PDB file of C-alpha atoms in Angstrom:
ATOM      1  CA  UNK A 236     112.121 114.411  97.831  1.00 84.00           C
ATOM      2  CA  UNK A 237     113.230 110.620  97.761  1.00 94.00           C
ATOM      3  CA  UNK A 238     112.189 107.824 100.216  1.00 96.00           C
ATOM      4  CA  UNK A 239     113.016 104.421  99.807  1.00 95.00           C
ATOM      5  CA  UNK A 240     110.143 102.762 100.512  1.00 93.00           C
ATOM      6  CA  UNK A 241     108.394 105.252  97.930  1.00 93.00           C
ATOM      7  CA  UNK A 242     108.434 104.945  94.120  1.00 91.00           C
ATOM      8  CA  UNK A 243     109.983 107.620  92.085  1.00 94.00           C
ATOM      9  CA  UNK A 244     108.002 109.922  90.185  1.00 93.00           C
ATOM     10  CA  UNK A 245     109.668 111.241  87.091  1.00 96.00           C
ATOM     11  CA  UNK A 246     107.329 113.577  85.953  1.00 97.00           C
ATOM     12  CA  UNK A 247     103.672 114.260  85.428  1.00 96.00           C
ATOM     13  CA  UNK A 248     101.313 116.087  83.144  1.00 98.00           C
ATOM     14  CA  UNK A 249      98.193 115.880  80.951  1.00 98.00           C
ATOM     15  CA  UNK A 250      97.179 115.681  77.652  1.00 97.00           C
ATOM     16  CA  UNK A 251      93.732 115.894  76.513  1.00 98.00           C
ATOM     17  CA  UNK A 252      92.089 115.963  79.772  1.00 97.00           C
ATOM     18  CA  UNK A 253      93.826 113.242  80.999  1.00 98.00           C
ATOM     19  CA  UNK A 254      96.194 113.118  83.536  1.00 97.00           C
ATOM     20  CA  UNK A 255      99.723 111.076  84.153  1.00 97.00           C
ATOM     21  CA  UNK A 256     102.272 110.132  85.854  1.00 94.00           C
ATOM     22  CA  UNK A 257     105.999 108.337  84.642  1.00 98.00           C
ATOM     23  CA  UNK A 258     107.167 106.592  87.407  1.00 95.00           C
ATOM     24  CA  UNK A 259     109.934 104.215  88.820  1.00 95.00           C
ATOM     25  CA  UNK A 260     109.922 101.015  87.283  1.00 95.00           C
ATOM     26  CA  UNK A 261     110.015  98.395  90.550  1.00 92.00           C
ATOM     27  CA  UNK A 262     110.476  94.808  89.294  1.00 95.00           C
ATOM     28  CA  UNK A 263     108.571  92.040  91.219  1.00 93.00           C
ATOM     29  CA  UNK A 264     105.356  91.182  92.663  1.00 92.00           C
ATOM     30  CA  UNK A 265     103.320  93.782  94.706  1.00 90.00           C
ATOM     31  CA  UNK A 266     101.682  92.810  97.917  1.00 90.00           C
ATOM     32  CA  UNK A 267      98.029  92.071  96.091  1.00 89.00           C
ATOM     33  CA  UNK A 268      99.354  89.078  94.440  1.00 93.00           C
ATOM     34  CA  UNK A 269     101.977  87.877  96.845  1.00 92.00           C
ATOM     35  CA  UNK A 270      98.709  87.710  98.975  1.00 91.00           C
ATOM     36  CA  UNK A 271      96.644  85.826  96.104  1.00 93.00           C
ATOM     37  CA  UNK A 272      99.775  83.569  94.860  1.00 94.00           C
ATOM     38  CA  UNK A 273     101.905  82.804  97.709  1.00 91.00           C
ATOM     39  CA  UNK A 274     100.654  80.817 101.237  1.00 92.00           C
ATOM     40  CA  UNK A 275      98.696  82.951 103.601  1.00 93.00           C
ATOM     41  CA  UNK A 276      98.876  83.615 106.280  1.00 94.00           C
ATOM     42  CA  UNK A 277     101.689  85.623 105.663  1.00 93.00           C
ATOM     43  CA  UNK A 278     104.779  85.142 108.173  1.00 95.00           C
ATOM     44  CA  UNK A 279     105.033  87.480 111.256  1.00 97.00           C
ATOM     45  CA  UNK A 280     108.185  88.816 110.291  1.00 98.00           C
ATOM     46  CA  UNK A 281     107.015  89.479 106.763  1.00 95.00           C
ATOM     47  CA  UNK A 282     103.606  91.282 108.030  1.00 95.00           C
ATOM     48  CA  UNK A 283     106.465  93.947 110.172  1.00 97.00           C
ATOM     49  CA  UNK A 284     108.853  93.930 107.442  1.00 96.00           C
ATOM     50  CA  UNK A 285     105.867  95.089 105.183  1.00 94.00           C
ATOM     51  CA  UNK A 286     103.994  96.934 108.008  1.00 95.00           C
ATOM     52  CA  UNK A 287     106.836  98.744 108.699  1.00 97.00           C
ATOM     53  CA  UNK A 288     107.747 100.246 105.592  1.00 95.00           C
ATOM     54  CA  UNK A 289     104.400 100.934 104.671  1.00 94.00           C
ATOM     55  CA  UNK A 290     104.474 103.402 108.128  1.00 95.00           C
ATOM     56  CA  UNK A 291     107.827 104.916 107.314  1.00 97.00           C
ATOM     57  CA  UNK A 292     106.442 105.633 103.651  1.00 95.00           C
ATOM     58  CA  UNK A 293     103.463 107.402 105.263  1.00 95.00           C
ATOM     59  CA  UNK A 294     105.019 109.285 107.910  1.00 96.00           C
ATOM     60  CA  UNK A 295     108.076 110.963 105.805  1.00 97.00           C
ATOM     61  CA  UNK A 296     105.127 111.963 103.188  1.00 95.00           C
ATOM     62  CA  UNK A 297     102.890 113.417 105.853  1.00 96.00           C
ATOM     63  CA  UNK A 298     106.201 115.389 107.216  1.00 97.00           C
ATOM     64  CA  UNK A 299     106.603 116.238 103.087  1.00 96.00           C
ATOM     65  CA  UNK A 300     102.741 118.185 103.760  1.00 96.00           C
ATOM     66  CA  UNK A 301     101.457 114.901 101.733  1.00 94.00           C
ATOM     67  CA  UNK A 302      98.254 113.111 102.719  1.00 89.00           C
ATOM     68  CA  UNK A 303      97.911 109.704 100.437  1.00 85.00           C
ATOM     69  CA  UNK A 304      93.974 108.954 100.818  1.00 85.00           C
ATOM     70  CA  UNK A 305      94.525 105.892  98.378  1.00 85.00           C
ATOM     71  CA  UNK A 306      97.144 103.321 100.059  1.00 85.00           C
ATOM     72  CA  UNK A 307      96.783  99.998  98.571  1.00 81.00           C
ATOM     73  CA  UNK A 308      98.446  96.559  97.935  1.00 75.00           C
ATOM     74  CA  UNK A 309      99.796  97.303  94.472  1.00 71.00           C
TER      75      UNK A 309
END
């Protein structure tokens, strides 16, 4: 399944005991240092722009029988 507000994963696996994942390649800044590099506090609009997508991410995984348990800034 594809979502755009969720990166790509290409494949996954493990090799000696440890486990992987090859992903989408996203170029930019994640939220963790826009929020240690840029002015804070963030704008309105960019806290629901960001908000907002995080929700949509979450709620087509949870109708894809996925429950995340590790959302973070990065």
């Amino acid at each position: 399944w594809r979502h755009p507000n969720i990166v790509q994963i290409y494949h996954a696996g493990e090799e000696n005991g440890r486990f992987y994942f090859a992903m989408e390649y996203i170029d930019g800044i994640d939220l963790a240092e826009r929020l240690t590099t840029q002015p804070l506090p963030l704008p309105f609009a960019e806290v629901m722009r960001v908000g907002t997508a995080v929700a949509a991410a979450l709620d087509y995984a949870h109708a894809q029988g996925v429950v995340h348990r590790d959302v973070k800034p990065a």
